[in-house]
Amino acid sequence: MTARGVVATLAGVAGLAAGVNSLARLGRAGGTRHRLGPGDPGVFGETVSVVVPARDEAGRVGGCVAALLGQDADVVEVVVVDDGSGDGTAGEAAAAGARVEVAPVPRPGVAGKAAACAHGARVATGGRWLAFVDADVVLAPEALSRLLWACLAGGAAAASPLARQATRTWWEELLLPDLGLQVAERLDLGAVADPGRPDAFLSGQCLLVRRDAYEAVGGFGAVAGSLVEDVALAGRLKAAGHRLDVRLAPGLAAVRMYGRFGDLWEGLAKNLAEVWGAGTGSLAWQAARAAAGWAPWLALAARPRGRAARVAAAGGLLQLTVRAGGRLVAGADPRLAVAYPVADLVLLAVYADSVRRRRRGTPLTWKGRTYRAGGPPAPARNDPGTVAGDAGARPPGRPGRRGG
């Protein structure tokens, strides 16, 4: 076999191995146990107070509030916490039917969203459960009642639905479904739900938590020094012995996180190193995943022959099938799967930038505020460490590796 054939064979084997690994991880995340939809049972006898932290969300917050007021669960109040908006966020929220509260100016070392959530929980006192919903999220009418059922059926104190990405531009359609696929591969939902394992995760896009459990661990006020306050809160809840439940729920929630490409880069650079880890091993894993995706096609471009060509083609086609299938499940256009090597490389570049910023403590700007990468300095360490290569946080008091 020629050197070109050897390279093509190795590239194809890498593509096949990575594809099988992706299928196994996605199968683990996408099992029936971890899905939730409108057809599941609902709970209607529990009261819920909803808090929406909002900063410059005019054009979005009205739709979010309308969906919350249309829930079939017993939503007793919807409180929008206006976090220093410079647009019409407050007026739009009030017109949609929410009660609007002004967030106090965050103290030095405190992240704005965490502080706004903490303030909202203090003033929204009517419900036995608290729901924190981002202003760019639109929930289906059955969303909260189904989340309540998931919590009560499994004895969980908190739950989150993983939302469908609502996209409007070609770059959103290209990048965000691939990002969702990577999140699903990394996130072990079974480990998150297992009280005997330390993995902890909740999504701040929509987070439902029993009030007594929230208050017992200090709530968002205890993790206000973290830019990934949702994961930090999850770690504190699990360390206190509470169960968590995270479900794939594209039929219950939709989110449009970023309206511009620059916002996507800054938003992901703010969070990825915190959630995925900033260690060399985690970054290398991500780079290897991307390389295994495009290596078979590069090898085929060199025109190998015989068995080497067939192995390379098999590796490339399996990779393409995984990406197209992931898009179909997420409700995205499967035809854009042909451009997955571009999406992988862009997302790898964003992750590498996030790791670089965190290691160097480079400031970053988000919604008009500047933060040190890795989160604002907090008077006490409330944010549990993340495991390199895993999307779960380890609760305080349990050993874990921190990269960088």
PDB file of C-alpha atoms in Angstrom, residues 253-396:
ATOM      1  CA  ALA A 253     -38.974  25.330  24.395  1.00  0.00           C
ATOM      2  CA  ALA A 254     -37.340  27.371  21.651  1.00  0.00           C
ATOM      3  CA  VAL A 255     -34.537  29.905  22.016  1.00  0.00           C
ATOM      4  CA  ARG A 256     -32.811  32.362  19.744  1.00  0.00           C
ATOM      5  CA  MET A 257     -29.645  33.147  21.634  1.00  0.00           C
ATOM      6  CA  TYR A 258     -27.737  35.370  19.232  1.00  0.00           C
ATOM      7  CA  GLY A 259     -28.877  37.839  16.614  1.00  0.00           C
ATOM      8  CA  ARG A 260     -25.393  38.648  15.313  1.00  0.00           C
ATOM      9  CA  PHE A 261     -22.305  36.552  14.643  1.00  0.00           C
ATOM     10  CA  GLY A 262     -20.225  38.771  16.923  1.00  0.00           C
ATOM     11  CA  ASP A 263     -22.672  38.152  19.769  1.00  0.00           C
ATOM     12  CA  LEU A 264     -22.405  34.409  19.219  1.00  0.00           C
ATOM     13  CA  TRP A 265     -18.604  34.541  19.402  1.00  0.00           C
ATOM     14  CA  GLU A 266     -18.579  36.676  22.555  1.00  0.00           C
ATOM     15  CA  GLY A 267     -21.348  34.688  24.229  1.00  0.00           C
ATOM     16  CA  LEU A 268     -19.707  31.315  23.612  1.00  0.00           C
ATOM     17  CA  ALA A 269     -16.228  32.626  24.429  1.00  0.00           C
ATOM     18  CA  LYS A 270     -17.665  33.736  27.777  1.00  0.00           C
ATOM     19  CA  ASN A 271     -19.055  30.318  28.639  1.00  0.00           C
ATOM     20  CA  LEU A 272     -17.442  27.378  26.838  1.00  0.00           C
ATOM     21  CA  ALA A 273     -14.211  27.179  28.830  1.00  0.00           C
ATOM     22  CA  GLU A 274     -16.224  27.372  32.040  1.00  0.00           C
ATOM     23  CA  VAL A 275     -18.631  24.590  31.068  1.00  0.00           C
ATOM     24  CA  TRP A 276     -16.415  22.302  28.937  1.00  0.00           C
ATOM     25  CA  GLY A 277     -13.183  22.900  30.839  1.00  0.00           C
ATOM     26  CA  ALA A 278     -10.060  24.917  30.064  1.00  0.00           C
ATOM     27  CA  GLY A 279      -7.611  22.025  30.305  1.00  0.00           C
ATOM     28  CA  THR A 280      -5.368  20.837  27.500  1.00  0.00           C
ATOM     29  CA  GLY A 281      -7.121  17.474  27.429  1.00  0.00           C
ATOM     30  CA  SER A 282     -10.549  18.978  26.827  1.00  0.00           C
ATOM     31  CA  LEU A 283      -9.293  21.240  24.059  1.00  0.00           C
ATOM     32  CA  ALA A 284      -7.388  18.356  22.465  1.00  0.00           C
ATOM     33  CA  TRP A 285     -10.532  16.197  22.561  1.00  0.00           C
ATOM     34  CA  GLN A 286     -12.465  18.903  20.741  1.00  0.00           C
ATOM     35  CA  ALA A 287      -9.703  19.328  18.156  1.00  0.00           C
ATOM     36  CA  ALA A 288      -9.546  15.573  17.581  1.00  0.00           C
ATOM     37  CA  ARG A 289     -13.317  15.458  17.077  1.00  0.00           C
ATOM     38  CA  ALA A 290     -13.101  18.174  14.418  1.00  0.00           C
ATOM     39  CA  ALA A 291     -10.089  16.546  12.706  1.00  0.00           C
ATOM     40  CA  ALA A 292     -11.816  13.162  12.563  1.00  0.00           C
ATOM     41  CA  GLY A 293     -14.706  14.868  10.779  1.00  0.00           C
ATOM     42  CA  TRP A 294     -12.791  16.437   7.931  1.00  0.00           C
ATOM     43  CA  ALA A 295      -9.813  14.039   7.624  1.00  0.00           C
ATOM     44  CA  PRO A 296     -11.644  11.424   5.479  1.00  0.00           C
ATOM     45  CA  TRP A 297     -12.676  14.051   2.934  1.00  0.00           C
ATOM     46  CA  LEU A 298      -9.166  15.503   2.728  1.00  0.00           C
ATOM     47  CA  ALA A 299      -7.829  11.993   2.209  1.00  0.00           C
ATOM     48  CA  LEU A 300     -10.345  11.336  -0.585  1.00  0.00           C
ATOM     49  CA  ALA A 301      -9.255  14.557  -2.290  1.00  0.00           C
ATOM     50  CA  ALA A 302      -5.840  12.936  -2.749  1.00  0.00           C
ATOM     51  CA  ARG A 303      -7.540  10.178  -4.804  1.00  0.00           C
ATOM     52  CA  PRO A 304      -6.516   6.995  -3.021  1.00  0.00           C
ATOM     53  CA  ARG A 305      -7.461   3.687  -4.624  1.00  0.00           C
ATOM     54  CA  GLY A 306      -9.053   0.415  -3.717  1.00  0.00           C
ATOM     55  CA  ARG A 307      -9.709  -0.476  -0.102  1.00  0.00           C
ATOM     56  CA  ALA A 308      -8.141   2.743   1.207  1.00  0.00           C
ATOM     57  CA  ALA A 309     -10.619   4.829  -0.793  1.00  0.00           C
ATOM     58  CA  ARG A 310     -13.541   2.741   0.468  1.00  0.00           C
ATOM     59  CA  VAL A 311     -12.469   3.072   4.114  1.00  0.00           C
ATOM     60  CA  ALA A 312     -12.022   6.856   3.770  1.00  0.00           C
ATOM     61  CA  ALA A 313     -15.401   7.178   2.069  1.00  0.00           C
ATOM     62  CA  ALA A 314     -17.070   5.101   4.801  1.00  0.00           C
ATOM     63  CA  GLY A 315     -15.571   7.329   7.502  1.00  0.00           C
ATOM     64  CA  GLY A 316     -16.683  10.500   5.766  1.00  0.00           C
ATOM     65  CA  LEU A 317     -20.190   9.219   5.047  1.00  0.00           C
ATOM     66  CA  LEU A 318     -20.705   8.074   8.646  1.00  0.00           C
ATOM     67  CA  GLN A 319     -19.678  11.517   9.856  1.00  0.00           C
ATOM     68  CA  LEU A 320     -22.085  13.137   7.399  1.00  0.00           C
ATOM     69  CA  THR A 321     -24.895  10.790   8.451  1.00  0.00           C
ATOM     70  CA  VAL A 322     -24.399  11.591  12.147  1.00  0.00           C
ATOM     71  CA  ARG A 323     -24.504  15.337  11.488  1.00  0.00           C
ATOM     72  CA  ALA A 324     -27.552  15.124   9.194  1.00  0.00           C
ATOM     73  CA  GLY A 325     -29.383  12.909  11.694  1.00  0.00           C
ATOM     74  CA  GLY A 326     -28.580  15.292  14.515  1.00  0.00           C
ATOM     75  CA  ARG A 327     -30.027  18.156  12.513  1.00  0.00           C
ATOM     76  CA  LEU A 328     -33.196  16.221  11.777  1.00  0.00           C
ATOM     77  CA  VAL A 329     -33.727  15.427  15.460  1.00  0.00           C
ATOM     78  CA  ALA A 330     -33.138  19.085  16.350  1.00  0.00           C
ATOM     79  CA  GLY A 331     -35.605  20.290  13.698  1.00  0.00           C
ATOM     80  CA  ALA A 332     -32.863  21.922  11.601  1.00  0.00           C
ATOM     81  CA  ASP A 333     -32.189  21.694   7.873  1.00  0.00           C
ATOM     82  CA  PRO A 334     -30.270  18.442   7.268  1.00  0.00           C
ATOM     83  CA  ARG A 335     -28.952  19.691   3.925  1.00  0.00           C
ATOM     84  CA  LEU A 336     -26.515  21.987   5.692  1.00  0.00           C
ATOM     85  CA  ALA A 337     -24.833  18.921   7.175  1.00  0.00           C
ATOM     86  CA  VAL A 338     -22.581  18.909   4.095  1.00  0.00           C
ATOM     87  CA  ALA A 339     -20.854  21.991   5.553  1.00  0.00           C
ATOM     88  CA  TYR A 340     -20.216  20.409   8.947  1.00  0.00           C
ATOM     89  CA  PRO A 341     -16.387  20.675   8.640  1.00  0.00           C
ATOM     90  CA  VAL A 342     -16.763  24.472   8.468  1.00  0.00           C
ATOM     91  CA  ALA A 343     -19.057  24.506  11.505  1.00  0.00           C
ATOM     92  CA  ASP A 344     -16.655  22.275  13.448  1.00  0.00           C
ATOM     93  CA  LEU A 345     -13.685  24.503  12.706  1.00  0.00           C
ATOM     94  CA  VAL A 346     -15.500  27.728  13.623  1.00  0.00           C
ATOM     95  CA  LEU A 347     -16.759  26.281  16.900  1.00  0.00           C
ATOM     96  CA  LEU A 348     -13.301  24.893  17.667  1.00  0.00           C
ATOM     97  CA  ALA A 349     -11.848  28.370  17.113  1.00  0.00           C
ATOM     98  CA  VAL A 350     -14.410  29.893  19.491  1.00  0.00           C
ATOM     99  CA  TYR A 351     -13.653  27.275  22.128  1.00  0.00           C
ATOM    100  CA  ALA A 352      -9.890  27.814  21.750  1.00  0.00           C
ATOM    101  CA  ASP A 353     -10.445  31.559  22.160  1.00  0.00           C
ATOM    102  CA  SER A 354     -12.542  30.900  25.278  1.00  0.00           C
ATOM    103  CA  VAL A 355      -9.761  28.754  26.761  1.00  0.00           C
ATOM    104  CA  ARG A 356      -7.143  31.390  25.899  1.00  0.00           C
ATOM    105  CA  ARG A 357      -9.174  34.145  27.534  1.00  0.00           C
ATOM    106  CA  ARG A 358      -9.763  32.113  30.655  1.00  0.00           C
ATOM    107  CA  ARG A 359      -6.124  31.158  31.074  1.00  0.00           C
ATOM    108  CA  ARG A 360      -4.955  34.733  30.597  1.00  0.00           C
ATOM    109  CA  GLY A 361      -7.827  36.379  32.446  1.00  0.00           C
ATOM    110  CA  THR A 362      -8.578  38.452  29.359  1.00  0.00           C
ATOM    111  CA  PRO A 363     -11.530  40.826  29.855  1.00  0.00           C
ATOM    112  CA  LEU A 364     -14.589  40.285  27.696  1.00  0.00           C
ATOM    113  CA  THR A 365     -17.620  42.451  27.099  1.00  0.00           C
ATOM    114  CA  TRP A 366     -21.183  41.143  27.224  1.00  0.00           C
ATOM    115  CA  LYS A 367     -24.251  43.367  27.005  1.00  0.00           C
ATOM    116  CA  GLY A 368     -22.290  46.479  27.836  1.00  0.00           C
ATOM    117  CA  ARG A 369     -20.505  45.039  30.877  1.00  0.00           C
ATOM    118  CA  THR A 370     -16.904  43.935  31.061  1.00  0.00           C
ATOM    119  CA  TYR A 371     -15.947  40.747  32.856  1.00  0.00           C
ATOM    120  CA  ARG A 372     -12.685  38.989  33.473  1.00  0.00           C
ATOM    121  CA  ALA A 373     -12.639  35.681  31.602  1.00  0.00           C
ATOM    122  CA  GLY A 374     -13.351  32.935  34.081  1.00  0.00           C
ATOM    123  CA  GLY A 375     -15.902  35.077  35.874  1.00  0.00           C
ATOM    124  CA  PRO A 376     -15.794  38.117  38.125  1.00  0.00           C
ATOM    125  CA  PRO A 377     -13.751  37.709  41.297  1.00  0.00           C
ATOM    126  CA  ALA A 378     -16.000  36.543  44.131  1.00  0.00           C
ATOM    127  CA  PRO A 379     -15.327  36.914  47.849  1.00  0.00           C
ATOM    128  CA  ALA A 380     -15.714  33.153  48.256  1.00  0.00           C
ATOM    129  CA  ARG A 381     -15.361  30.274  45.861  1.00  0.00           C
ATOM    130  CA  ASN A 382     -18.939  29.304  45.115  1.00  0.00           C
ATOM    131  CA  ASP A 383     -18.532  28.015  41.569  1.00  0.00           C
ATOM    132  CA  PRO A 384     -17.730  24.293  41.539  1.00  0.00           C
ATOM    133  CA  GLY A 385     -14.974  23.170  39.205  1.00  0.00           C
ATOM    134  CA  THR A 386     -15.679  21.653  35.819  1.00  0.00           C
ATOM    135  CA  VAL A 387     -14.307  18.355  34.650  1.00  0.00           C
ATOM    136  CA  ALA A 388     -12.170  18.583  31.540  1.00  0.00           C
ATOM    137  CA  GLY A 389     -14.106  17.189  28.632  1.00  0.00           C
ATOM    138  CA  ASP A 390     -17.405  17.008  30.516  1.00  0.00           C
ATOM    139  CA  ALA A 391     -20.306  19.443  30.618  1.00  0.00           C
ATOM    140  CA  GLY A 392     -21.092  18.699  34.261  1.00  0.00           C
ATOM    141  CA  ALA A 393     -19.752  20.519  37.282  1.00  0.00           C
ATOM    142  CA  ARG A 394     -18.451  18.723  40.348  1.00  0.00           C
ATOM    143  CA  PRO A 395     -20.112  19.875  43.541  1.00  0.00           C
ATOM    144  CA  PRO A 396     -18.040  21.544  46.237  1.00  0.00           C
TER     145      PRO A 396
END
